[in-house]
Short mmCIF file of C-alpha atoms in Angstrom, two decimals:
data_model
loop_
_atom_site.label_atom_id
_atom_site.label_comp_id
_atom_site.label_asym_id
_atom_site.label_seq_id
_atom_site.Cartn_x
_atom_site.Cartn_y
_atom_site.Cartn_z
CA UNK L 1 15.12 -74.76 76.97
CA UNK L 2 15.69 -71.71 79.29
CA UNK L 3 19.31 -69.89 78.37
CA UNK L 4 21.65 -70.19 80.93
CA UNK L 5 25.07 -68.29 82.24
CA UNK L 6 27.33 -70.41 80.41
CA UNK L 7 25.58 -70.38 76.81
CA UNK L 8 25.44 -66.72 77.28
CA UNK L 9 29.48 -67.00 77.60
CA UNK L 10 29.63 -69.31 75.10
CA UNK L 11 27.32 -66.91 72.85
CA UNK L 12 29.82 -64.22 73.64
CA UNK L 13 32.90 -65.95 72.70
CA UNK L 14 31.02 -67.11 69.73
CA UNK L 15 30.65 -63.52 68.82
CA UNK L 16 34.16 -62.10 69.16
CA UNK L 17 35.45 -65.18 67.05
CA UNK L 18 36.91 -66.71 70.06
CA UNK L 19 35.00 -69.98 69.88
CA UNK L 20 37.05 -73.16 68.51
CA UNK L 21 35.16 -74.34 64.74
CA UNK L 22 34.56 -77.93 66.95
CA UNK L 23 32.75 -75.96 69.77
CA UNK L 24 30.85 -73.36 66.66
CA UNK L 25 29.70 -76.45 65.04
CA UNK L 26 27.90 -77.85 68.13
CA UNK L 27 26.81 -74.15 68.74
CA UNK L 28 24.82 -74.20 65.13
CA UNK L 29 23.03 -76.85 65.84
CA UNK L 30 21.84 -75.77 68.90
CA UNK L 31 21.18 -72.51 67.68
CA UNK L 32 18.80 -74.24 64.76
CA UNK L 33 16.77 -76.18 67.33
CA UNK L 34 16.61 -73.42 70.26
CA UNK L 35 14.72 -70.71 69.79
CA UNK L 36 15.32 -69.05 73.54
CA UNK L 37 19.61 -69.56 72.55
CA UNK L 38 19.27 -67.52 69.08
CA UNK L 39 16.71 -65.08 70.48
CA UNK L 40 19.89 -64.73 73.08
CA UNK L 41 22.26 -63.95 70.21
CA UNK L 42 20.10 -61.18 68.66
CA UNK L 43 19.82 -59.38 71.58
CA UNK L 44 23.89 -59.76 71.95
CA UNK L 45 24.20 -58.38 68.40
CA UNK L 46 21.70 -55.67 69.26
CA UNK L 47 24.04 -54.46 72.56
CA UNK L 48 27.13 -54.67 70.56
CA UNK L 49 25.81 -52.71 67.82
CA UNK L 50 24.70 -49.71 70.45
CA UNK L 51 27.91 -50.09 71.78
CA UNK L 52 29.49 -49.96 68.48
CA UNK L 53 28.36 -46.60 68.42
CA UNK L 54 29.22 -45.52 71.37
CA UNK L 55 33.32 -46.21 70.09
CA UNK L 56 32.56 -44.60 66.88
CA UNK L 57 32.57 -41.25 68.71
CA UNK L 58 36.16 -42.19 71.20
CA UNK L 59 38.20 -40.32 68.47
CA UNK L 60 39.82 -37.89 70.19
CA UNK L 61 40.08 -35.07 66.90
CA UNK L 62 43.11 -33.70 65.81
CA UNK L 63 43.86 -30.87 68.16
CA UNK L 64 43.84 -33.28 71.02
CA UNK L 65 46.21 -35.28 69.71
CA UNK L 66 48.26 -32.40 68.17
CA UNK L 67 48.56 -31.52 71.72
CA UNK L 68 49.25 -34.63 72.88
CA UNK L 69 52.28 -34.73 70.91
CA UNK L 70 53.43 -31.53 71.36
CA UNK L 71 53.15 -32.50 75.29
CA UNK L 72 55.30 -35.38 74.73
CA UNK L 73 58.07 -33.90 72.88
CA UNK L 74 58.76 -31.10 75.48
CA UNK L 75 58.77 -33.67 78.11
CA UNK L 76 61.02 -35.97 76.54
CA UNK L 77 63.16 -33.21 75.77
CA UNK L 78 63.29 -32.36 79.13
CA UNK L 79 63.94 -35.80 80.06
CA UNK L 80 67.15 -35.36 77.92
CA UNK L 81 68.48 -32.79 79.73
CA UNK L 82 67.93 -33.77 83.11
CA UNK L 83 69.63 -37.38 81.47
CA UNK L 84 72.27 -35.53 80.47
CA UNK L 85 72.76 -33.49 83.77
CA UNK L 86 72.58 -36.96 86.13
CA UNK L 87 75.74 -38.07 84.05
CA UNK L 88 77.53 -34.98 84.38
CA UNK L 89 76.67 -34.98 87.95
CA UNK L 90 77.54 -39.31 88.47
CA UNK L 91 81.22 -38.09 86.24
CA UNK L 92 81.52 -34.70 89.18
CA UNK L 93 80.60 -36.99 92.24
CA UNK L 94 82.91 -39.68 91.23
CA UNK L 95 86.16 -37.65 90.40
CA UNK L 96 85.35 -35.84 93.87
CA UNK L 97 85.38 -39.44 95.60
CA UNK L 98 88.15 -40.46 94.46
CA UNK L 99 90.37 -37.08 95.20
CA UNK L 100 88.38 -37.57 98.78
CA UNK L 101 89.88 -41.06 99.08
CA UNK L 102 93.53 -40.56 97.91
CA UNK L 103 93.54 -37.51 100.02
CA UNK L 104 92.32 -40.16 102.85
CA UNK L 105 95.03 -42.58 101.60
CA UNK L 106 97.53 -39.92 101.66
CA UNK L 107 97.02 -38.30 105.30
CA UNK L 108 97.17 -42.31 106.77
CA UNK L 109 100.43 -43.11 105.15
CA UNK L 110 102.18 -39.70 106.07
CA UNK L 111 100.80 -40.53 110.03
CA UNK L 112 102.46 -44.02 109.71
CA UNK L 113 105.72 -42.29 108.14
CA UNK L 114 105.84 -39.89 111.59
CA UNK L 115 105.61 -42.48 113.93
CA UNK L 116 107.80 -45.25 112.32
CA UNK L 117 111.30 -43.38 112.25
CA UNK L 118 110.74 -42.69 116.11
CA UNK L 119 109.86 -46.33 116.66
CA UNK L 120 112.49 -47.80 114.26
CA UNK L 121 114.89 -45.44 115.32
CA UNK L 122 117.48 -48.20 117.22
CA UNK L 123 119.73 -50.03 114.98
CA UNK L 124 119.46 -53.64 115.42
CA UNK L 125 123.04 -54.94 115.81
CA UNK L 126 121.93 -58.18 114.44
CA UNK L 127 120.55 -56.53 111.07
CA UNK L 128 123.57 -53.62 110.83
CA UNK L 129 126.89 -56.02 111.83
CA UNK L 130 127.51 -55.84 108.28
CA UNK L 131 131.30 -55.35 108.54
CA UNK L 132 132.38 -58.48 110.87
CA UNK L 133 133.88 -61.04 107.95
CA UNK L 134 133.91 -64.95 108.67
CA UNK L 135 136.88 -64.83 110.01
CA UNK L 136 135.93 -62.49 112.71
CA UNK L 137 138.11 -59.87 111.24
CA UNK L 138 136.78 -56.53 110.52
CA UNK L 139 135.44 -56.31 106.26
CA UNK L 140 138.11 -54.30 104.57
CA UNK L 141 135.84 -53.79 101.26
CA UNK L 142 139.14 -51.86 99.69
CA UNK L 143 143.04 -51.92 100.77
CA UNK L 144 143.74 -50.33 104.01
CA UNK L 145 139.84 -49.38 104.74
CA UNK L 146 137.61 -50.49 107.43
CA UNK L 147 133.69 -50.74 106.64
CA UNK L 148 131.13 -49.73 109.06
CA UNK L 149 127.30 -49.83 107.94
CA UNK L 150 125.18 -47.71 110.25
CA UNK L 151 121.12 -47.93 109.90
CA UNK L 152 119.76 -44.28 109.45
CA UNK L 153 116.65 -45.49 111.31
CA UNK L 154 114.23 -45.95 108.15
CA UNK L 155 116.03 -49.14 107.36
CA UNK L 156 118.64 -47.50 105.01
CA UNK L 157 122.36 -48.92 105.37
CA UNK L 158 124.52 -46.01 104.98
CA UNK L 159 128.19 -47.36 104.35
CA UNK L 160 130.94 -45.66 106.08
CA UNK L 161 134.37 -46.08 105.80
CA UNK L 162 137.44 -45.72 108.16
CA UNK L 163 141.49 -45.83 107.39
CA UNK L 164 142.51 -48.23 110.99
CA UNK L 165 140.30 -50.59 112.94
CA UNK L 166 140.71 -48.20 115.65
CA UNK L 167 139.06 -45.19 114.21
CA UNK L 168 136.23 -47.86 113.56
CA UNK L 169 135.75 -48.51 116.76
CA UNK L 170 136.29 -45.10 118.41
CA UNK L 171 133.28 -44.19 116.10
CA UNK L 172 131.32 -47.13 117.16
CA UNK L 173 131.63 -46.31 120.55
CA UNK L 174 130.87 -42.73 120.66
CA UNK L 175 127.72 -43.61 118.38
CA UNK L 176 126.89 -46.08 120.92
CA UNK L 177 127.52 -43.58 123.91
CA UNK L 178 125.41 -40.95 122.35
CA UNK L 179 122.70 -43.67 121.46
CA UNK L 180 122.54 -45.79 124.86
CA UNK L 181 120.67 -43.18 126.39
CA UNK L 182 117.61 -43.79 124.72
CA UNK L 183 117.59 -47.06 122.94
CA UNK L 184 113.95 -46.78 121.50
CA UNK L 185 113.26 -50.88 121.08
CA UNK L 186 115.38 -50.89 124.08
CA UNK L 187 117.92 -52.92 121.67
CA UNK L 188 121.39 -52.63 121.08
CA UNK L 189 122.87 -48.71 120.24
CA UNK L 190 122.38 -50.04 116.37
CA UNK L 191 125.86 -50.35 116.08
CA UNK L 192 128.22 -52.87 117.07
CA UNK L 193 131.72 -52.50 117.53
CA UNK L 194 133.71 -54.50 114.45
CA UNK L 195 135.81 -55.70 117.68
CA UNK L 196 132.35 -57.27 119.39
CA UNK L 197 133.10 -59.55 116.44
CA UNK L 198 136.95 -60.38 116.64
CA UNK R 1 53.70 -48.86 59.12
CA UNK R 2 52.73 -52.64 58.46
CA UNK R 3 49.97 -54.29 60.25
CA UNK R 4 51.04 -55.64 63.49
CA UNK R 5 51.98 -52.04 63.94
CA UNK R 6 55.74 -52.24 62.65
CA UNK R 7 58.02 -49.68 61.71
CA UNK R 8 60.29 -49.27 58.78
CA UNK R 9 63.60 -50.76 59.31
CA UNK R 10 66.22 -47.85 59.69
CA UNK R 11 68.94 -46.54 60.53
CA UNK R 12 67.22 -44.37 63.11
CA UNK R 13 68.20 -43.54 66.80
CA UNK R 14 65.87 -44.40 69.64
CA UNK R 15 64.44 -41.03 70.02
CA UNK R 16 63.76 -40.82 66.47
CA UNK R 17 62.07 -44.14 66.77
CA UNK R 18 60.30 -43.11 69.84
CA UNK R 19 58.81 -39.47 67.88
CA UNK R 20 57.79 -41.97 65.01
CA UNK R 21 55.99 -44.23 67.52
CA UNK R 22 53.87 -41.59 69.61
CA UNK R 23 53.00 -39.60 66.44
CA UNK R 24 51.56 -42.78 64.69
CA UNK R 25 49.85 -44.12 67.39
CA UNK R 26 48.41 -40.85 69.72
CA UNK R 27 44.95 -41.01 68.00
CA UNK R 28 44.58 -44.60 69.13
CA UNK R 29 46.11 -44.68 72.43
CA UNK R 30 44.02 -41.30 73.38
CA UNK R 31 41.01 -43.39 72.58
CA UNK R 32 41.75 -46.20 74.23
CA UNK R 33 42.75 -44.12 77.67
CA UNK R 34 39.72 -42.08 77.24
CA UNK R 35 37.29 -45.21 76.83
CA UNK R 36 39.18 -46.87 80.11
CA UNK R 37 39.14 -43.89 82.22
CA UNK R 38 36.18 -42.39 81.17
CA UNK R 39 35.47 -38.95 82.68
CA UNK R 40 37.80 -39.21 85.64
CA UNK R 41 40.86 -38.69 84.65
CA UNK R 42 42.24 -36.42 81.53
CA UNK R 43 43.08 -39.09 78.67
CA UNK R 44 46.32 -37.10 77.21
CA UNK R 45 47.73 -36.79 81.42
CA UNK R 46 47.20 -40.81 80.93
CA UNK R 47 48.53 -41.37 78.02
CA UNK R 48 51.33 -38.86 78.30
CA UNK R 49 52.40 -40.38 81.42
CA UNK R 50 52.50 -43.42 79.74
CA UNK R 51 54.67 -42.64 76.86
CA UNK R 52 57.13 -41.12 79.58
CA UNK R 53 57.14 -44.51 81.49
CA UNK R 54 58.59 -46.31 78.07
CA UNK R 55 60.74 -42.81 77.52
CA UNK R 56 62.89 -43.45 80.54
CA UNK R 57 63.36 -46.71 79.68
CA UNK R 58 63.34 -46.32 75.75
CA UNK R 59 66.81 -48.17 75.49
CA UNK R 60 65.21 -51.70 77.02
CA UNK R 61 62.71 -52.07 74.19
CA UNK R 62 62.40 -52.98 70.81
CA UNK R 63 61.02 -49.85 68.81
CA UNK R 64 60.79 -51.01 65.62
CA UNK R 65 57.48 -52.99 66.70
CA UNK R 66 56.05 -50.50 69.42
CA UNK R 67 52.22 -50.84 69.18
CA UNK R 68 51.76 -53.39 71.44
CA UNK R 69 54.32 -52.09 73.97
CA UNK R 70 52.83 -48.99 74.03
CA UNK R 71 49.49 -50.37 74.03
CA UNK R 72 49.94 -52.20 76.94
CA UNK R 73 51.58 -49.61 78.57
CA UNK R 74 48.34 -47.02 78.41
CA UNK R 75 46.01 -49.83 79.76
CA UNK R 76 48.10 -50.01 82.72
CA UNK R 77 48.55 -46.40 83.30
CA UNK R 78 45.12 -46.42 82.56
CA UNK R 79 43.75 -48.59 85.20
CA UNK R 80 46.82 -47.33 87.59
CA UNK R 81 44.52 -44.03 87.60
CA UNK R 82 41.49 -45.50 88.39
CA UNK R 83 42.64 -47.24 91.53
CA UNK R 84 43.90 -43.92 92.85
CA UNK R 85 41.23 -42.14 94.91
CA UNK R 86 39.05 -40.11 93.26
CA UNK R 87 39.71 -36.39 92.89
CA UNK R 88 37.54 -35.03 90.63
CA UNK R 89 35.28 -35.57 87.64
CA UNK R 90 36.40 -34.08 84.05
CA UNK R 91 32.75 -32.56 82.08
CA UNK R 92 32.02 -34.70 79.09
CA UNK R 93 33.33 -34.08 75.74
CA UNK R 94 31.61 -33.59 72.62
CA UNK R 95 33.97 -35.52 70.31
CA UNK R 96 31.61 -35.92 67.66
CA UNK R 97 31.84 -32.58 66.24
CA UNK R 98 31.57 -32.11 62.54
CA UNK R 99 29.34 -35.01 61.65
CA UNK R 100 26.51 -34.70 59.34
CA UNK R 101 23.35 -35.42 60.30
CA UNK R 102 20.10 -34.25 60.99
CA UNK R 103 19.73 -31.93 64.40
CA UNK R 104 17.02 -34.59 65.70
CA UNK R 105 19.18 -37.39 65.09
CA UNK R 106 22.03 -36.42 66.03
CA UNK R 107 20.61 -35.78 69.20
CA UNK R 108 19.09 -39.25 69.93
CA UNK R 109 22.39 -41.14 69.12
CA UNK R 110 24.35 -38.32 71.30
CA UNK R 111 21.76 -39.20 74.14
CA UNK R 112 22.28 -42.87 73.13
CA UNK R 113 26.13 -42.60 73.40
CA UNK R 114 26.46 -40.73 76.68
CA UNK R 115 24.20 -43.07 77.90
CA UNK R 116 26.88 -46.15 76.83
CA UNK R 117 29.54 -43.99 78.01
CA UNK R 118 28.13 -43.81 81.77
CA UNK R 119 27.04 -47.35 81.53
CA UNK R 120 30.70 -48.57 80.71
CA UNK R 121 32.02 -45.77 83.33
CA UNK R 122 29.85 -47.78 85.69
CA UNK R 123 31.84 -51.34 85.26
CA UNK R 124 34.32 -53.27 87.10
CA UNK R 125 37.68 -51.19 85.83
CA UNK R 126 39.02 -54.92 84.47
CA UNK R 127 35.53 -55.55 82.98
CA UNK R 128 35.85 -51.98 81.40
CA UNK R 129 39.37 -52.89 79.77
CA UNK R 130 38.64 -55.89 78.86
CA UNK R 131 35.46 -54.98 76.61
CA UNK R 132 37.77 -51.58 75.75
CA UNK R 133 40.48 -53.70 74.01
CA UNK R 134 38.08 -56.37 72.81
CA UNK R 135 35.43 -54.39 70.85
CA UNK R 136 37.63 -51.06 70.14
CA UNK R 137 41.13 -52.94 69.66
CA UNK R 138 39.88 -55.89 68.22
CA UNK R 139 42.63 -57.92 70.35
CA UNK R 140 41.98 -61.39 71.04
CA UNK R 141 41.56 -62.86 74.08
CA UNK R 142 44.98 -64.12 74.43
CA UNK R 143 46.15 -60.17 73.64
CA UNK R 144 44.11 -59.12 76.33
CA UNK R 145 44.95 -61.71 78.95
CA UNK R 146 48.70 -60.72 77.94
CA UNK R 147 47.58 -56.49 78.42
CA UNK R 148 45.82 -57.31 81.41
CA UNK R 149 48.09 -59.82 83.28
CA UNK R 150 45.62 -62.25 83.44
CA UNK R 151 44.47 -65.50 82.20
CA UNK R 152 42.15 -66.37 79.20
CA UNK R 153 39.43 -68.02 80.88
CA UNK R 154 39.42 -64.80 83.15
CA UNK R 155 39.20 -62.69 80.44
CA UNK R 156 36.52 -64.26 78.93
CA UNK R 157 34.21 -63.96 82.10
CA UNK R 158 35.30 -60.15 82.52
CA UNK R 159 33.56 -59.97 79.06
CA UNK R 160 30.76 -61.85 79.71
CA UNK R 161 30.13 -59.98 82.98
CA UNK R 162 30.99 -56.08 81.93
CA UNK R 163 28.57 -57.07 78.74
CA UNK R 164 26.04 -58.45 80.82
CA UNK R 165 26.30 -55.58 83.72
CA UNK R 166 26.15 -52.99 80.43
CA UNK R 167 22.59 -54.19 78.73
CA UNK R 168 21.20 -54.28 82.10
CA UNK R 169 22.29 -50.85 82.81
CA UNK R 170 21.25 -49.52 79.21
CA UNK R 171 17.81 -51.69 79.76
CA UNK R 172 17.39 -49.81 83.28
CA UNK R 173 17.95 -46.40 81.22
CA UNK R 174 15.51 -46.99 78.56
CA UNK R 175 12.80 -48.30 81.27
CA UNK R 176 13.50 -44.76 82.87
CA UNK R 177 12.39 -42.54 79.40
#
């Protein structure tokens, strides 16, 4: 019986130890009837053993592989130092980014802090009639004084404090006078008169 | 060094692990580049190019077992090469200096041995790694279907087909004298 492709696989297999001991047993029998299949398998062993020569001689000697090594360690080294300088340089280009961004952060907020007194600057009567009591008499916070709060424009009461009602109000009015010319939110003066509540 | 290629447990830092690793297993990795490649590529570029692949990425393996990593890693570089164009063709070596034998036949089984060595330059590059790692390595066909990224069966045929491709090649050689 003529040897075909797949007994010459199976011959292969058988000769790298890759055939299952089921599939080896069938393969001995075959092997003791067919003379073409086992004439097959010497010529395999034959080509392997030629071959087996052949990686006898792959050794690549000593100096090769001296160098081989030596090659390796000064490239790994290397390797190191260029490791070494990419974290240095991630550490350097992070600490930059961040000074770049609170610098950033920084020059937006002071721009907001220039334009917000000027916007803010009237005084909202509603938010800085601080002195009018219940009773629609002006606060007296201690005996015989008369509390005015006044906002500075950045939202900060600033208390002040007259001896008579009237010196309250003569203040209030020539705050107002020299505020009603400009009323920024085109508001109130920011003040109002403790008698605007009496 | 045990047999599947292990290292001694230690305390040892990667890079210490890593100089262990490439100076036990050089000799074989050289030979197994230099059988792949054959004569078109230099076998230490290969392999050193491999052993800086698993450098840069030394802290993702396991180097206490690194033959089969490293292994693995050279066939690839290996056949990486060969499917770059071709620049040029490196002279044969004589690595088989220093053996004694007789001047006449030493030069029939030098003549024999090139002759292999074109044949098997001649082959598929997969048919050429898988006979590499199955007759030099002594891997099973599982092993090489792992190396190789490919299945069993596959394998199998690569073998079958490089060995069949090599005798006719060596039969078509000794027709010729």
């Amino acid at each position: 019986m003529a040897v075909n492709e797949n007994d010459c696989e199976l011959l292969s297999a058988y000769l790298d130890g890759e055939l299952p001991v089921a599939e080896c047993e069938g393969l001995w029998r075959r092997l003791a009837i067919e003379r073409e299949l086992m004439s097959e398998l010497d010529t395999l062993r034959a080509d392997h053993a030629v071959r087996g020569m052949m990686w006898s001689t792959l050794d690549p000697g000593d100096q090769a592989v001296a160098r081989l090594e030596s090659r390796v360690m000064r490239a790994s080294r290397r390797e190191d130092i260029l490791d070494r300088w990419h974290y240095v340089s991630r550490i350097i280009t992070t600490v930059a980014a961040l000074i770049l961004f609170g610098f950033t952060i920084g020059w937006l907020g002071r721009e907001r802090y220039i334009v917000s007194p000027t916007s803010t600057a009237s005084i909202n009567s509603n938010q800085s009639n601080h002195m009018a009591s219940s009773a629609g008499i002006p606060q007296m916070p201690s005996p015989g004084k008369v509390s005015v709060e006044v906002d500075d424009g950045t939202g900060k009461l600033v208390n002040l404090q007259f001896d008579t009602v009237d010196e309250a109000n003569r203040f209030v009015h020539d705050f107002r006078a020299a505020h009603t010319a400009t009323p920024p939110d085109g508001g109130d003066s920011g003040i109002v008169a403790p008698m605007d509540k009496f | 060094m045990d047999e599947k290629g292990r290292l001694p447990e230690a305390a040892e830092s990667t890079n210490e692990l890593f100089e262990r690793a490439v100076r036990q297993h050089s000799r074989r990795l050289l030979a197994i580049a230099r059988a792949i490649v054959g004569n078109r590529a230099s076998p230490e570029d290969v392999v050193q190019q491999a052993f800086m692949n698993l450098y840069q990425h030394r802290d993702r393996y396991d180097w206490r077992e690194p033959g089969g990593l490293m292994r693995r890693t050279v066939v690839n570089e290996s056949l990486r090469i060969l499917r770059q164009p071709r620049m040029s063709v490196l002279p044969d070596e004589a690595s088989d200096q220093g053996r004694s034998q007789s001047p006449g036949q030493h030069m029939v089984e030098s003549e024999t041995v090139l002759q292999v060595r074109r044949a098997i330059d001649r082959l598929p590059d997969n048919f050429r790694a898988a006979i590499v790692l199955c007759e030099y390595e002594k891997m099973s066909y599982a092993q090489i279907a792992e190396s190789l990224d490919a299945s069993i069966p596959q394998v199998k045929t690569w073998i079958h087909r490089g060995r069949r491709q090599l005798a006719e090649l060596l039969r078509a050689y000794a027709g010729q004298v």
